[in-house]
mmCIF file of C-alpha atoms in Angstrom:
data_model
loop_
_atom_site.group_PDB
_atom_site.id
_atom_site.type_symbol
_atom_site.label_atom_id
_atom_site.label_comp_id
_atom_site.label_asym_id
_atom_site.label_seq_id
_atom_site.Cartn_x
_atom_site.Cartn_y
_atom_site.Cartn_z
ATOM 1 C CA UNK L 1 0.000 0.000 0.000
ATOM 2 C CA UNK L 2 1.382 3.312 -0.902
ATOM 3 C CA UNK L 3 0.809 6.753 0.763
ATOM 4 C CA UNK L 4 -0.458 9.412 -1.952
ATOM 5 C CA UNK L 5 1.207 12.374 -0.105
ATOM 6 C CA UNK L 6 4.211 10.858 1.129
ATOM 7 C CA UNK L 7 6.418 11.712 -2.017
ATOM 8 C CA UNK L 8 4.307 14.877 -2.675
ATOM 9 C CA UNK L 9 6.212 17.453 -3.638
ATOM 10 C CA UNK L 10 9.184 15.440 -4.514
ATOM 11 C CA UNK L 11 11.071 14.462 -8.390
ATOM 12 C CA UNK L 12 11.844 11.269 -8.984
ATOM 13 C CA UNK L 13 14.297 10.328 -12.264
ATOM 14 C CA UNK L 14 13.895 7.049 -13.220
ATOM 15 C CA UNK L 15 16.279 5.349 -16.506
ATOM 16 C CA UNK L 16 15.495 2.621 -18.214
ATOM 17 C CA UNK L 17 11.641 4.403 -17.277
ATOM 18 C CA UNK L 18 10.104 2.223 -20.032
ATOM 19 C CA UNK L 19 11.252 -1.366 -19.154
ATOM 20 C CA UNK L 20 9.553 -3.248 -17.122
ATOM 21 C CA UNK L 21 11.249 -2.865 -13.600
ATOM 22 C CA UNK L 22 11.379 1.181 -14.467
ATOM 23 C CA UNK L 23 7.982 1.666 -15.190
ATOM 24 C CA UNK L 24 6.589 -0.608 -12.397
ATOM 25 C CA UNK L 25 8.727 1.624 -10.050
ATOM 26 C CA UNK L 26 7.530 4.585 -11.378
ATOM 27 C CA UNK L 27 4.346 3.936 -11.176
ATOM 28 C CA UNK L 28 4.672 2.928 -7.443
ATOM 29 C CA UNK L 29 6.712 6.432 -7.117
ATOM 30 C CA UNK L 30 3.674 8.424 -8.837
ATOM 31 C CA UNK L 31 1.295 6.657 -6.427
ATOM 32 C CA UNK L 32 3.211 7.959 -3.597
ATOM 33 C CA UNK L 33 2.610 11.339 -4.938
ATOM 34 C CA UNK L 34 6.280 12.015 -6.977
ATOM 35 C CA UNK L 35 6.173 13.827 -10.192
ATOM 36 C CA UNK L 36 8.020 11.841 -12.651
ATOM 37 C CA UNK L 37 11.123 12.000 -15.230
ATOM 38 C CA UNK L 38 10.953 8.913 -17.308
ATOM 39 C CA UNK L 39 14.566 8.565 -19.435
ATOM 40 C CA UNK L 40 14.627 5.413 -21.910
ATOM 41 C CA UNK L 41 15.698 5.317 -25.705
ATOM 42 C CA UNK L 42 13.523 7.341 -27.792
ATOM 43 C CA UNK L 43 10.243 5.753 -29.134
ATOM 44 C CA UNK L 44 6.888 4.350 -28.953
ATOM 45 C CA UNK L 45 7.426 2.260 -25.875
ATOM 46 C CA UNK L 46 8.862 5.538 -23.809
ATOM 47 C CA UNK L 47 5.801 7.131 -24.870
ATOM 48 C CA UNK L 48 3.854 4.700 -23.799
ATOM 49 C CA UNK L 49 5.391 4.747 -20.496
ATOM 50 C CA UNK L 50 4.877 8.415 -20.102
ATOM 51 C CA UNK L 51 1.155 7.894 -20.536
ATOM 52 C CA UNK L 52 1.466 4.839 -18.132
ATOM 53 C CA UNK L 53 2.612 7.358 -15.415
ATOM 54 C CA UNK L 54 0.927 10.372 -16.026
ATOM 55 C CA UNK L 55 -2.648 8.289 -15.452
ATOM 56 C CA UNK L 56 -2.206 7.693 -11.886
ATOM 57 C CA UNK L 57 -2.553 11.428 -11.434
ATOM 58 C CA UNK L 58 0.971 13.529 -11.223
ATOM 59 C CA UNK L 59 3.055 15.301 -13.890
ATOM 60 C CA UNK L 60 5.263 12.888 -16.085
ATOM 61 C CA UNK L 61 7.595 13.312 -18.883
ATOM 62 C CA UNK L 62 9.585 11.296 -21.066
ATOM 63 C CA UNK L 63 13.190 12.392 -22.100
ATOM 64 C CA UNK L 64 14.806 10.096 -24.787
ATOM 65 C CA UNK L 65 18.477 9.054 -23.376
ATOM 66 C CA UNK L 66 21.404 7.105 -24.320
ATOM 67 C CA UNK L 67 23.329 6.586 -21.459
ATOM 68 C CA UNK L 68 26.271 6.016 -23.086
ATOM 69 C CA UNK L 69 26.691 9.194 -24.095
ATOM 70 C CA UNK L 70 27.915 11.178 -21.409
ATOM 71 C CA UNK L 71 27.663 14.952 -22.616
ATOM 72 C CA UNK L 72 23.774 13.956 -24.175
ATOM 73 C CA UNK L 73 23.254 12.533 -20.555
ATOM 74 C CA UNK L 74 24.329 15.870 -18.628
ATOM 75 C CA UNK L 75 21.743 18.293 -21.117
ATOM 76 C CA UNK L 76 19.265 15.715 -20.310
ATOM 77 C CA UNK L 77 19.806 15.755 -16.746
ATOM 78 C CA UNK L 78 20.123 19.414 -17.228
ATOM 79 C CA UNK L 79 16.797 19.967 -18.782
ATOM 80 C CA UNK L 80 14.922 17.748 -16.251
ATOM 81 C CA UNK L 81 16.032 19.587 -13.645
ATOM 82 C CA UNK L 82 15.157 23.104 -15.701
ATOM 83 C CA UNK L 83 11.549 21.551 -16.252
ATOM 84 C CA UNK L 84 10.705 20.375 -12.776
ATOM 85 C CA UNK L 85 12.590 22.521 -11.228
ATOM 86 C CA UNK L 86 14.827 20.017 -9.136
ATOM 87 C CA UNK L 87 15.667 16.439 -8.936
ATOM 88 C CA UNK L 88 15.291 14.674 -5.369
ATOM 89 C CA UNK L 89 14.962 10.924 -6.242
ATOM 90 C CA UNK L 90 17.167 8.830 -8.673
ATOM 91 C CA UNK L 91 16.587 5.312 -9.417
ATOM 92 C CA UNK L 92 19.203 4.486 -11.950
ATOM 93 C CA UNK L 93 18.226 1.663 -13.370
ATOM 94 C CA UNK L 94 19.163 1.211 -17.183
ATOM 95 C CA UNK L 95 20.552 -2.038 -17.839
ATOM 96 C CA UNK L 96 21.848 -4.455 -20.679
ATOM 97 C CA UNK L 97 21.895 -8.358 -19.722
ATOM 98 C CA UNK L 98 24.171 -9.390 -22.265
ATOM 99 C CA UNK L 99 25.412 -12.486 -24.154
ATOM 100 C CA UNK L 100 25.903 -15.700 -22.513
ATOM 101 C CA UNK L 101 29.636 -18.057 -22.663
ATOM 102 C CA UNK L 102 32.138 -19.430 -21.321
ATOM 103 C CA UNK L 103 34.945 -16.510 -20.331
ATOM 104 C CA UNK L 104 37.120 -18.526 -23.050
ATOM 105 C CA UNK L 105 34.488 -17.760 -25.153
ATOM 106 C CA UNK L 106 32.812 -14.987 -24.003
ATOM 107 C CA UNK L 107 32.273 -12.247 -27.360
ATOM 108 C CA UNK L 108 34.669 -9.275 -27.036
ATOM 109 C CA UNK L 109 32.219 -6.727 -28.284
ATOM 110 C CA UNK L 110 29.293 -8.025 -26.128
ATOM 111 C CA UNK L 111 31.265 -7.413 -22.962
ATOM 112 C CA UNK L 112 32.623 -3.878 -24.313
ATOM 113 C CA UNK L 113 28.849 -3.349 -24.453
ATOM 114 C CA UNK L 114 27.214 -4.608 -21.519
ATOM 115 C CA UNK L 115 30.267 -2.540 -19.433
ATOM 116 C CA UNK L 116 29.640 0.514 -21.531
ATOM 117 C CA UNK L 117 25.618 0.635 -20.612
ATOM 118 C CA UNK L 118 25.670 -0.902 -17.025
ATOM 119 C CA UNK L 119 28.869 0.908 -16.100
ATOM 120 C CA UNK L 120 29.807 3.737 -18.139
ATOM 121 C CA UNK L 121 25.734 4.744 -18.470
ATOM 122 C CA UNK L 122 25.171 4.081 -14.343
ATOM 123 C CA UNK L 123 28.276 6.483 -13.271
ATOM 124 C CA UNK L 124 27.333 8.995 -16.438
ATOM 125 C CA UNK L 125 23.351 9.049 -14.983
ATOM 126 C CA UNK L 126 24.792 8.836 -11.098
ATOM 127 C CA UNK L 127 27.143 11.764 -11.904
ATOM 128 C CA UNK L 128 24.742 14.310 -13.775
ATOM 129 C CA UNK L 129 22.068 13.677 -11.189
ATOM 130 C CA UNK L 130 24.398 14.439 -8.389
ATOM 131 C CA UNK L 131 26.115 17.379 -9.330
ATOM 132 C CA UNK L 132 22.155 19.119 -8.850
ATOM 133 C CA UNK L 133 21.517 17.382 -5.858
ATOM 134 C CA UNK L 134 25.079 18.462 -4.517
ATOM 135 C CA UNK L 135 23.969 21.858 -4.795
ATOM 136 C CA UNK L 136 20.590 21.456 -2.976
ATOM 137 C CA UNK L 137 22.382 19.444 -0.593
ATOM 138 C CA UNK L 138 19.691 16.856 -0.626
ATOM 139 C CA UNK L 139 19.122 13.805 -2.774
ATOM 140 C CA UNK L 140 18.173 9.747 -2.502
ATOM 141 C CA UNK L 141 19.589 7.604 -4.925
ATOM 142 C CA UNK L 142 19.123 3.875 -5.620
ATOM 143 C CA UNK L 143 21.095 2.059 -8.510
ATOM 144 C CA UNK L 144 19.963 -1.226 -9.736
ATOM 145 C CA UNK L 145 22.641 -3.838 -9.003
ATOM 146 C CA UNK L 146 22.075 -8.117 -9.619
ATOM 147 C CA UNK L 147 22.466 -11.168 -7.525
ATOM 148 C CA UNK L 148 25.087 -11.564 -10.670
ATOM 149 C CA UNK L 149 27.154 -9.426 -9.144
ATOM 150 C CA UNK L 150 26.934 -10.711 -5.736
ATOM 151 C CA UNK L 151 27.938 -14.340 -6.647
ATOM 152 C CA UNK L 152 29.212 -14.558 -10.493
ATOM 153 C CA UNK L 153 26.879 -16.553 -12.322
ATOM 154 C CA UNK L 154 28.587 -18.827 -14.501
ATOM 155 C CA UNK L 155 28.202 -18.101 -18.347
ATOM 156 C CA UNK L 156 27.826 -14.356 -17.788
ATOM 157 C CA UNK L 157 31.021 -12.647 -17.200
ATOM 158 C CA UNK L 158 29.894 -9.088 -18.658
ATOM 159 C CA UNK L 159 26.888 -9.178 -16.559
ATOM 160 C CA UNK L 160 28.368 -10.337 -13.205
ATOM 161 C CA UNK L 161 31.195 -7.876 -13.561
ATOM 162 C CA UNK L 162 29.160 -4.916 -14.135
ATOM 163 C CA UNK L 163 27.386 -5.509 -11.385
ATOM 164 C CA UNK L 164 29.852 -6.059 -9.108
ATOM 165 C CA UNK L 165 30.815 -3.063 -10.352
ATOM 166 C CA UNK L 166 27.971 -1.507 -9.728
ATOM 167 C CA UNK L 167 27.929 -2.411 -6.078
ATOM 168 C CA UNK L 168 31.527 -0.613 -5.660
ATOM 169 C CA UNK L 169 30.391 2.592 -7.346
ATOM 170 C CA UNK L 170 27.317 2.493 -4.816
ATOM 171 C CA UNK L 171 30.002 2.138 -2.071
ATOM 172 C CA UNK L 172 31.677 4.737 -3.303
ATOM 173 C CA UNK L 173 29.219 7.499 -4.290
ATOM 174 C CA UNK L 174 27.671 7.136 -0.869
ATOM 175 C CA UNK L 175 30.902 7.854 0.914
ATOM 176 C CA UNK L 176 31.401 10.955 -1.479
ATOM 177 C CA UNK L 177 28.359 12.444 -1.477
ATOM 178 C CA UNK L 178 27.127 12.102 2.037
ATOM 179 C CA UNK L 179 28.501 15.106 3.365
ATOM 180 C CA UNK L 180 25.974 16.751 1.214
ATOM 181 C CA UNK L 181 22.938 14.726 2.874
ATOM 182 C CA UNK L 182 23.006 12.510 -0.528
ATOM 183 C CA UNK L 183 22.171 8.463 0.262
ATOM 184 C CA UNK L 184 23.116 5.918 -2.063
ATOM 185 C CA UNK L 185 22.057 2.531 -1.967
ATOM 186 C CA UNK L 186 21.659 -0.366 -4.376
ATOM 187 C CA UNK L 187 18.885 -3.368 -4.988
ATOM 188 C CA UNK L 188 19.852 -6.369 -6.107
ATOM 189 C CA UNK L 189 17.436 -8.803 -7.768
ATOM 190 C CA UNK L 190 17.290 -12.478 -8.484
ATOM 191 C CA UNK L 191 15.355 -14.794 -10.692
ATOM 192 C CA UNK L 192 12.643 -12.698 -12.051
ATOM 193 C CA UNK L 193 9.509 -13.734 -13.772
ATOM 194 C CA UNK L 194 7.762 -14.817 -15.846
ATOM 195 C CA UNK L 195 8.475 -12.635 -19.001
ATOM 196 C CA UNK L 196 11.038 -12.073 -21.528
ATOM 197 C CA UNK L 197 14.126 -11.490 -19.243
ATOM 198 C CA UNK L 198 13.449 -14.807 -17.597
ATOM 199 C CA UNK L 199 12.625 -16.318 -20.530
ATOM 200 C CA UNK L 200 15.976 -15.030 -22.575
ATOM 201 C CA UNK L 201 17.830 -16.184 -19.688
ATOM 202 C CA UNK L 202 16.224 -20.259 -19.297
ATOM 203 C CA UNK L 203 16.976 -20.028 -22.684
ATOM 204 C CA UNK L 204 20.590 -19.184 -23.507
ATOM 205 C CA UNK L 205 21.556 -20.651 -20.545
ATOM 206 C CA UNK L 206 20.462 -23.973 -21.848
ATOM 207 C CA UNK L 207 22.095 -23.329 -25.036
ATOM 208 C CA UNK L 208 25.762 -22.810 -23.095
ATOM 209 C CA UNK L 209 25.699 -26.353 -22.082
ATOM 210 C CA UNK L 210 27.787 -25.892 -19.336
ATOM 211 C CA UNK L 211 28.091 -28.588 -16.290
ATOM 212 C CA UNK L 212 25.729 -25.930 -14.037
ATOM 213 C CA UNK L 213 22.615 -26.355 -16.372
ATOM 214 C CA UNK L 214 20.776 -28.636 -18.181
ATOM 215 C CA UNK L 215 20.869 -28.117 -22.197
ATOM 216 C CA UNK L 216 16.735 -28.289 -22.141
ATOM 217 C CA UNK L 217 15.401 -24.717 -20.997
ATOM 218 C CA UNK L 218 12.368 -26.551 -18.595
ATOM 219 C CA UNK L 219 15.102 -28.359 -16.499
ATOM 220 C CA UNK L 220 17.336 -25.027 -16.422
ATOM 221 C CA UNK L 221 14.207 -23.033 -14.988
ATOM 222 C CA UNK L 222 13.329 -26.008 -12.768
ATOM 223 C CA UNK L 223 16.966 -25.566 -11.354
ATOM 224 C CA UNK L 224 17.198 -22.069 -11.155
ATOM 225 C CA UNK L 225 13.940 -21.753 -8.643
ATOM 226 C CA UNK L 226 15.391 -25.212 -6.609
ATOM 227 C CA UNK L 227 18.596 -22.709 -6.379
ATOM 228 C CA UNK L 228 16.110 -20.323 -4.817
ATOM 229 C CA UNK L 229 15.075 -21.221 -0.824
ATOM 230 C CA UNK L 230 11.955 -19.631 -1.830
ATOM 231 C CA UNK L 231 11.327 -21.939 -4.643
ATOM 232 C CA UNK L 232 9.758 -19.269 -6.898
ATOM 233 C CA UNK L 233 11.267 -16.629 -8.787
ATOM 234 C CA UNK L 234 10.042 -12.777 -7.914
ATOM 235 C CA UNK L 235 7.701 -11.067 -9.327
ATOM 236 C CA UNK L 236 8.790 -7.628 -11.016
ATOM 237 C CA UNK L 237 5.915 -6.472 -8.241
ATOM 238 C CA UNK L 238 7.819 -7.523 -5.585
ATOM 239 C CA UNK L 239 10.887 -4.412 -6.248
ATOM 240 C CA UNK L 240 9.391 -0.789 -6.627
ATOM 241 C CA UNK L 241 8.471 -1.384 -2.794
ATOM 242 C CA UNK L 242 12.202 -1.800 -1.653
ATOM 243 C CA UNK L 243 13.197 1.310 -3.899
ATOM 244 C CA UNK L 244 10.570 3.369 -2.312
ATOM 245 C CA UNK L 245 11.704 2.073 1.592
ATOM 246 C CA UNK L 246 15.377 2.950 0.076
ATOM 247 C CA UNK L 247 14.058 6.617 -0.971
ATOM 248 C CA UNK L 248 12.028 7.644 1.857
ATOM 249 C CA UNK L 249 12.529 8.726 5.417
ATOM 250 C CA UNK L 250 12.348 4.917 6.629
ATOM 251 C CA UNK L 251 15.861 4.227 5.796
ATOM 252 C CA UNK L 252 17.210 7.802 6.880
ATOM 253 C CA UNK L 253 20.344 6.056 8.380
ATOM 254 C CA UNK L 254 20.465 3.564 5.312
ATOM 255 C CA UNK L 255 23.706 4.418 2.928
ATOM 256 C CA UNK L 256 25.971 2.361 0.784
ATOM 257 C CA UNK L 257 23.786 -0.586 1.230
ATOM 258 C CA UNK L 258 23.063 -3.035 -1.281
ATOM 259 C CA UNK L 259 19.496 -5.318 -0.445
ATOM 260 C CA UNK L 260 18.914 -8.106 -2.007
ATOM 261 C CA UNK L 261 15.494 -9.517 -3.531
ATOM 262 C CA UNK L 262 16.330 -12.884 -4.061
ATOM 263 C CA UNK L 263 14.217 -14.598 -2.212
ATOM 264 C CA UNK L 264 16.927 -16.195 0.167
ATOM 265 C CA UNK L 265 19.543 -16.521 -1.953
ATOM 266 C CA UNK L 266 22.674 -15.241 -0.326
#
C-alpha cells in the first residue's frame, strides 16, 4: 500500500523508465505522490510509459536518453532539472543483460557493451544527477545492481562484472556524497519472472551447455527456482516497494547498502 502524499512534492528520475522494472517503479513512485522523469531510448514504448505514469494522477515526462553518451546525458539531466525545477529521487536503473559463454568464449564486443551501458551509463546518470543534488544538498539515490554481481553466475562474465561493479560505485558514491545529505544505496534482484528477461535467460543458458545447467530450458528453470530457498522466482511487483523504503525517510540512516530480492539466496 502506498501513501499518496508521502512523495508529494518530490522528483523522482527514473532510466530505463520504459522497461519493465522502471515503469513498475515509477508507477509505485507516482502513487506515492512524486512527479516523474521517465529517461529510456527514444520511441513508442517511452511514450507509452509516459502515458502509463501520467494516469495515476501527477506530472510525467519522457526524455529520450542514451546513457552512453555522457555529454547527451548531462543536457538531459540538465533539462529535467530546468523543467521540474529540481531532482530529489534517482533510481538508476538502465541495464543491458548481455550475451551468454564461457569466459574462453565470451564475445569481445558483447562485454565492451554490456560494461559501456551498465557501467559507463550508471556512473554517467549517477554523476549528472548528483552534481544538482550536490547543490541542494539533498538527494536519494538507488542504482539497480544483480544477484550476478553478488555471486558470479557462470556463463555471464559481462553481466556479473558490471554488477559487481555496480555495487563498488554504490560504495563509493555514498561515501562521497554524504557530506551533502546525498544516500546511495543499491537493490539487487534475483530470478525474475515470468516474461522475456526470464525467458531469454532459461533459454541461452540452456544453449551454453555448461556442467551448471541442463541443455533443455524446462530443467534449467526447474533448477534455477530449486537454487532459490523460496522456490519461486520474484515477481517484477515484488521491487518498486524496496526502492521506495530505500528513498524515503524509513531508511534515513540507510547508505551504501546493497538489499537483495532474491528470495533467500545469499
Amino acid at each position: 500500500m502506498t501513501d499518496s502524499k508521502r512523495f508529494g512534492g518530490k522528483v523522482t528520475l527514473v532510466t530505463g523508465g520504459a522497461g519493465n522494472i522502471g515503469l513498475a517503479t515509477a508507477q509505485r513512485l507516482a502513487a506515492s505522490g512524486s512527479a516523474i522523469a521517465l529517461l529510456d531510448l527514444a520511441g513508442d514504448k517511452l511514450d507509452e510509459a509516459v502515458r502509463t505514469v501520467a494516469a495515476v494522477g501527477v506530472t510525467a515526462r519522457g526524455y529520450g536518453c542514451d546513457v552512453t553518451d555522457a555529454a547527451g546525458v548531462q543536457a538531459v539531466v540538465d533539462r529535467v532539472a530546468a523543467d521540474f525545477g529540481q531532482i530529489d529521487f534517482l533510481f538508476n536503473n538502465a541495464g543491458y543483460q548481455g550475451a551468454f559463454a564461457p569466459v574462453q568464449d565470451y564475445p569481445v564486443e558483447d562485454f565492451a557493451r554490456v560494461m559501456t551501458i551498465n557501467v559507463c551509463g550508471a556512473f554517467h546518470v549517477l554523476r549528472a544527477v548528483s552534481r544538482h543534488m550536490v547543490a541542494r544538498k539533498f538527494g536519494r539515490i538507488v542504482n539497480t545492481a544483480s544477484m550476478a554481481g553478488v555471486g558470479g553466475p557462470p556463463n555471464m562474465a559481462a553481466y556479473g562484472a558490471s554488477k559487481f561493479a555496480i555495487i563498488g560505485l554504490t560504495q563509493t558514491a555514498s561515501k562521497d556524497l554524504a557530506p551533502y545529505n546525498i544516500r546511495v544505496n543499491a537493490i539487487s534482484p534475483a530470478f525474475m519472472g515470468p516474461g522475456f528477461m526470464w525467458e531469454r535467460q532459461v533459454e541461452l543458458q540452456a544453449k551454453v551447455g555448461s556442467q551448471y545447467f541442463s541443455t533443455d530450458p524446462k530443467v534449467v528453470a526447474e533448477q534455477m527456482i530449486n537454487s532459490v530457498p523460496m522456490r519461486r522466482y520474484g515477481d517484477i511487483r515484488e521491487i518498486p516497494g524496496v526502492v521506495e523504503f530505500l528513498l524515503g525517510d524509513d531508511s534515513s540512516y540507510m547508505t551504501g547498502v546493497n538489499l537483495p530480492i532474491a528470495g533467500g539466496i545469499l
